[in-house]
């Protein structure tokens, strides 16, 4: 069965500092992996998606994530945090059942705070 | 560009009352989903639909019913609301074909429901 573990329910960084949000997954087949962001009182927006074309995936707002199969990880990073990055971030996994739709399994989320 | 629209945005119910949440998407997506979001729990799938006239149970379906009479609409019903159903409900839709958009879910802004 698929599962997603996000280490740390809350992460706090200073403005300009590196952002690192951790995500580990379990999947019996090569997965699709996603990071979504949720700003206060809004729905989820896609940050980036891994599809096996490249292990380093670039997303919106300067975020990127690296797929490491040996570590079953898909950590999200941003070199320099901005106040506007304060939000909750969700990692999600989906399996591809021979071309049919796979539902998303979400992690519990990591709330990012950015201090001035 | 409406995307996924949820109505209502807020609702307060008394225990035992019923209500229907409406989700509408204008992207011609085959797949639609209902999630609930509770603090520290991430998003949990309630029901989903892979096409007009078809629905299926997700992770937490008890106490909810759904209908997909039209491709663009996905309704979530609570027949007899309970305080445990106090939550934020999100609808999402996704593309059913192959390619870069595969498995990407697009979310509505959410419905905040309180059951007293």
CSV table of C-alpha atoms in Angstrom, one decimal:
chain,number,residue,atom,x,y,z
A,1,UNK,CA,0.0,0.0,0.0
A,2,UNK,CA,1.1,3.5,-0.7
A,3,UNK,CA,2.0,5.9,2.1
A,4,UNK,CA,3.6,9.3,2.5
A,5,UNK,CA,5.5,10.6,5.5
A,6,UNK,CA,6.3,14.2,6.0
A,7,UNK,CA,8.9,14.8,8.7
A,8,UNK,CA,8.0,17.8,10.8
A,9,UNK,CA,4.5,19.2,11.1
A,10,UNK,CA,6.0,22.7,11.6
A,11,UNK,CA,9.2,24.2,10.1
A,12,UNK,CA,10.3,27.7,10.8
A,13,UNK,CA,13.0,29.5,8.8
A,14,UNK,CA,14.3,33.1,8.6
A,15,UNK,CA,13.7,35.1,5.5
A,16,UNK,CA,16.5,34.4,3.0
A,17,UNK,CA,17.4,31.0,4.6
A,18,UNK,CA,17.2,27.6,2.9
A,19,UNK,CA,13.9,25.9,3.0
A,20,UNK,CA,13.9,22.1,3.3
A,21,UNK,CA,10.7,20.1,3.6
A,22,UNK,CA,11.1,16.4,3.9
A,23,UNK,CA,8.9,13.7,2.2
A,24,UNK,CA,9.4,10.0,2.2
A,25,UNK,CA,7.1,7.6,0.3
A,26,UNK,CA,6.4,4.0,0.0
A,27,UNK,CA,5.2,2.5,-3.3
A,28,UNK,CA,5.4,-0.9,-4.9
A,29,UNK,CA,5.7,0.6,-8.4
A,30,UNK,CA,7.4,3.7,-9.8
A,31,UNK,CA,5.2,6.5,-8.5
A,32,UNK,CA,4.0,9.9,-9.5
A,33,UNK,CA,5.0,12.3,-6.8
A,34,UNK,CA,3.7,15.8,-6.1
A,35,UNK,CA,4.1,18.8,-3.9
A,36,UNK,CA,1.1,21.0,-3.3
A,37,UNK,CA,0.9,24.3,-1.4
A,38,UNK,CA,-2.0,25.6,0.6
A,39,UNK,CA,-2.2,29.3,1.6
A,40,UNK,CA,-4.4,30.2,4.5
A,41,UNK,CA,-8.1,29.8,3.7
A,42,UNK,CA,-7.5,28.6,0.2
A,43,UNK,CA,-7.5,25.3,-1.7
A,44,UNK,CA,-4.4,23.4,-2.8
A,45,UNK,CA,-2.2,24.5,-5.7
A,46,UNK,CA,0.3,22.3,-7.5
A,47,UNK,CA,3.9,23.3,-6.9
A,48,UNK,CA,5.6,20.5,-8.9
A,49,UNK,CA,5.2,16.9,-10.2
A,50,UNK,CA,7.7,14.1,-10.6
A,51,UNK,CA,7.1,11.8,-13.6
A,52,UNK,CA,10.4,10.0,-14.0
A,53,UNK,CA,11.6,12.3,-16.8
A,54,UNK,CA,14.2,13.9,-14.5
A,55,UNK,CA,15.1,13.3,-10.9
A,56,UNK,CA,15.4,17.0,-10.2
A,57,UNK,CA,12.0,18.7,-10.7
A,58,UNK,CA,11.6,22.5,-10.8
A,59,UNK,CA,8.3,24.0,-9.7
A,60,UNK,CA,6.8,27.4,-9.3
A,61,UNK,CA,8.0,30.2,-7.0
A,62,UNK,CA,11.6,28.9,-7.0
A,63,UNK,CA,10.9,25.6,-5.4
A,64,UNK,CA,12.4,22.3,-6.6
A,65,UNK,CA,12.4,18.7,-5.4
A,66,UNK,CA,14.8,15.8,-6.0
A,67,UNK,CA,13.6,12.2,-6.4
A,68,UNK,CA,15.9,9.7,-4.7
A,69,UNK,CA,14.8,6.2,-5.4
A,70,UNK,CA,17.4,4.6,-3.0
A,71,UNK,CA,16.1,6.8,-0.2
A,72,UNK,CA,12.4,6.7,-1.3
A,73,UNK,CA,12.5,10.5,-0.8
A,74,UNK,CA,11.2,13.5,-2.6
A,75,UNK,CA,12.3,16.5,-0.5
A,76,UNK,CA,11.3,20.0,-1.4
A,77,UNK,CA,13.8,22.8,-1.3
A,78,UNK,CA,14.1,26.5,-2.0
A,79,UNK,CA,17.4,28.3,-1.7
A,80,UNK,CA,16.1,31.5,-0.2
A,81,UNK,CA,12.8,31.8,1.8
A,82,UNK,CA,10.5,34.7,1.2
A,83,UNK,CA,7.7,35.9,3.6
A,84,UNK,CA,5.2,34.9,0.9
A,85,UNK,CA,6.3,31.3,1.2
A,86,UNK,CA,4.5,30.9,4.6
A,87,UNK,CA,1.9,28.2,3.9
A,88,UNK,CA,1.2,24.6,4.4
A,89,UNK,CA,2.9,22.1,2.1
A,90,UNK,CA,1.6,18.7,1.2
A,91,UNK,CA,3.5,15.8,-0.4
A,92,UNK,CA,1.4,13.3,-2.3
A,93,UNK,CA,2.0,10.0,-4.2
A,94,UNK,CA,0.0,8.3,-6.9
A,95,UNK,CA,0.6,5.0,-8.6
A,96,UNK,CA,0.0,4.4,-12.2
A,97,UNK,CA,-2.0,1.3,-12.7
A,98,UNK,CA,-1.1,0.4,-16.2
A,99,UNK,CA,-2.4,3.7,-17.6
A,100,UNK,CA,-5.5,4.0,-15.4
A,101,UNK,CA,-6.1,6.7,-12.9
A,102,UNK,CA,-4.4,6.5,-9.5
A,103,UNK,CA,-5.8,8.3,-6.6
A,104,UNK,CA,-3.5,10.7,-4.6
A,105,UNK,CA,-2.4,9.7,-1.1
A,106,UNK,CA,-1.4,12.9,0.8
A,107,UNK,CA,1.0,13.3,3.7
A,108,UNK,CA,-0.2,15.1,6.8
A,109,UNK,CA,1.4,18.4,5.7
A,110,UNK,CA,4.2,20.7,6.9
A,111,UNK,CA,3.4,24.2,8.0
A,112,UNK,CA,6.2,26.6,7.0
A,113,UNK,CA,6.7,29.8,8.9
A,114,UNK,CA,9.1,32.5,7.7
A,115,UNK,CA,10.5,34.9,10.2
A,116,UNK,CA,11.6,38.4,9.1
B,1,UNK,CA,-11.0,30.8,-15.7
B,2,UNK,CA,-13.2,29.4,-13.0
B,3,UNK,CA,-11.6,26.0,-12.7
B,4,UNK,CA,-13.2,24.2,-9.7
B,5,UNK,CA,-16.0,26.0,-7.9
B,6,UNK,CA,-17.5,24.9,-4.6
B,7,UNK,CA,-20.7,26.1,-3.0
B,8,UNK,CA,-21.4,27.0,-0.3
B,9,UNK,CA,-18.1,28.4,1.2
B,10,UNK,CA,-19.4,28.2,4.8
B,11,UNK,CA,-22.2,26.3,6.5
B,12,UNK,CA,-23.3,25.7,10.0
B,13,UNK,CA,-25.6,22.7,10.7
B,14,UNK,CA,-27.3,21.2,13.7
B,15,UNK,CA,-26.8,17.5,14.4
B,16,UNK,CA,-29.1,15.4,12.3
B,17,UNK,CA,-29.7,18.0,9.6
B,18,UNK,CA,-28.9,17.2,6.0
B,19,UNK,CA,-27.1,19.2,3.3
B,20,UNK,CA,-25.5,18.9,-0.1
B,21,UNK,CA,-22.2,20.4,-1.2
B,22,UNK,CA,-21.9,21.2,-4.8
B,23,UNK,CA,-18.7,21.0,-6.9
B,24,UNK,CA,-18.6,22.3,-10.5
B,25,UNK,CA,-15.6,22.2,-12.9
B,26,UNK,CA,-15.3,23.7,-16.3
B,27,UNK,CA,-12.1,21.9,-17.5
B,28,UNK,CA,-14.0,18.9,-19.0
B,29,UNK,CA,-12.2,16.6,-16.6
B,30,UNK,CA,-13.4,13.0,-16.3
B,31,UNK,CA,-12.2,12.4,-12.7
B,32,UNK,CA,-13.6,14.2,-9.6
B,33,UNK,CA,-12.9,13.8,-5.9
B,34,UNK,CA,-14.2,14.9,-2.5
B,35,UNK,CA,-11.7,15.2,0.4
B,36,UNK,CA,-12.0,16.3,3.9
B,37,UNK,CA,-9.2,18.2,5.7
B,38,UNK,CA,-8.8,18.0,9.5
B,39,UNK,CA,-5.9,19.5,11.5
B,40,UNK,CA,-2.9,17.3,11.5
B,41,UNK,CA,-4.6,14.7,9.3
B,42,UNK,CA,-3.8,16.0,5.8
B,43,UNK,CA,-6.4,15.3,3.1
B,44,UNK,CA,-8.5,12.2,3.2
B,45,UNK,CA,-10.4,10.9,0.3
B,46,UNK,CA,-14.2,10.5,0.9
B,47,UNK,CA,-15.5,9.5,-2.5
B,48,UNK,CA,-14.4,9.8,-6.1
B,49,UNK,CA,-15.8,9.5,-9.6
B,50,UNK,CA,-14.1,8.4,-12.8
B,51,UNK,CA,-16.9,9.5,-15.1
B,52,UNK,CA,-20.5,10.6,-15.4
B,53,UNK,CA,-22.8,8.2,-13.6
B,54,UNK,CA,-20.0,6.4,-11.7
B,55,UNK,CA,-18.8,6.8,-8.1
B,56,UNK,CA,-16.6,4.9,-5.7
B,57,UNK,CA,-15.6,4.9,-2.1
B,58,UNK,CA,-12.4,6.4,-0.8
B,59,UNK,CA,-10.7,6.2,2.5
B,60,UNK,CA,-13.5,7.7,4.7
B,61,UNK,CA,-16.8,7.3,3.0
B,62,UNK,CA,-19.1,6.6,6.0
B,63,UNK,CA,-21.8,9.1,6.6
B,64,UNK,CA,-21.5,10.6,3.1
B,65,UNK,CA,-23.1,10.0,-0.3
B,66,UNK,CA,-22.2,11.3,-3.7
B,67,UNK,CA,-23.7,11.7,-7.2
B,68,UNK,CA,-22.3,12.5,-10.6
B,69,UNK,CA,-25.3,13.0,-12.8
B,70,UNK,CA,-23.4,15.5,-15.1
B,71,UNK,CA,-19.8,15.4,-16.0
B,72,UNK,CA,-19.1,18.8,-14.7
B,73,UNK,CA,-20.8,18.4,-11.3
B,74,UNK,CA,-20.0,16.2,-8.3
B,75,UNK,CA,-22.3,16.5,-5.3
B,76,UNK,CA,-21.5,15.4,-1.7
B,77,UNK,CA,-24.4,14.7,0.6
B,78,UNK,CA,-24.6,14.5,4.3
B,79,UNK,CA,-27.9,12.8,5.2
B,80,UNK,CA,-27.7,13.2,9.0
B,81,UNK,CA,-24.9,15.4,10.0
B,82,UNK,CA,-22.8,14.6,13.1
B,83,UNK,CA,-20.3,16.8,15.0
B,84,UNK,CA,-17.5,14.4,13.7
B,85,UNK,CA,-18.2,15.7,10.2
B,86,UNK,CA,-17.1,19.2,11.2
B,87,UNK,CA,-14.3,19.8,8.7
B,88,UNK,CA,-13.1,21.6,5.6
B,89,UNK,CA,-14.3,19.9,2.5
B,90,UNK,CA,-12.4,20.1,-0.8
B,91,UNK,CA,-13.4,19.1,-4.2
B,92,UNK,CA,-10.9,18.3,-7.0
B,93,UNK,CA,-10.8,17.2,-10.6
B,94,UNK,CA,-8.2,15.8,-12.9
B,95,UNK,CA,-7.5,14.9,-16.5
B,96,UNK,CA,-8.0,11.3,-17.5
B,97,UNK,CA,-5.6,11.1,-20.4
B,98,UNK,CA,-1.9,10.6,-20.7
B,99,UNK,CA,0.9,13.2,-20.9
B,100,UNK,CA,2.1,15.9,-18.6
B,101,UNK,CA,-1.2,16.7,-17.1
B,102,UNK,CA,-1.9,13.1,-16.0
B,103,UNK,CA,-2.8,12.6,-12.3
B,104,UNK,CA,-2.6,16.4,-11.5
B,105,UNK,CA,-5.6,17.3,-9.4
B,106,UNK,CA,-7.0,20.8,-9.4
B,107,UNK,CA,-8.7,22.0,-6.2
B,108,UNK,CA,-11.6,24.2,-5.3
B,109,UNK,CA,-11.3,26.8,-2.5
B,110,UNK,CA,-13.1,24.6,0.1
B,111,UNK,CA,-16.3,24.5,2.1
B,112,UNK,CA,-16.0,25.1,5.9
B,113,UNK,CA,-18.7,23.0,7.6
B,114,UNK,CA,-19.5,23.2,11.3
B,115,UNK,CA,-21.9,20.7,12.9
B,116,UNK,CA,-23.2,21.7,16.3
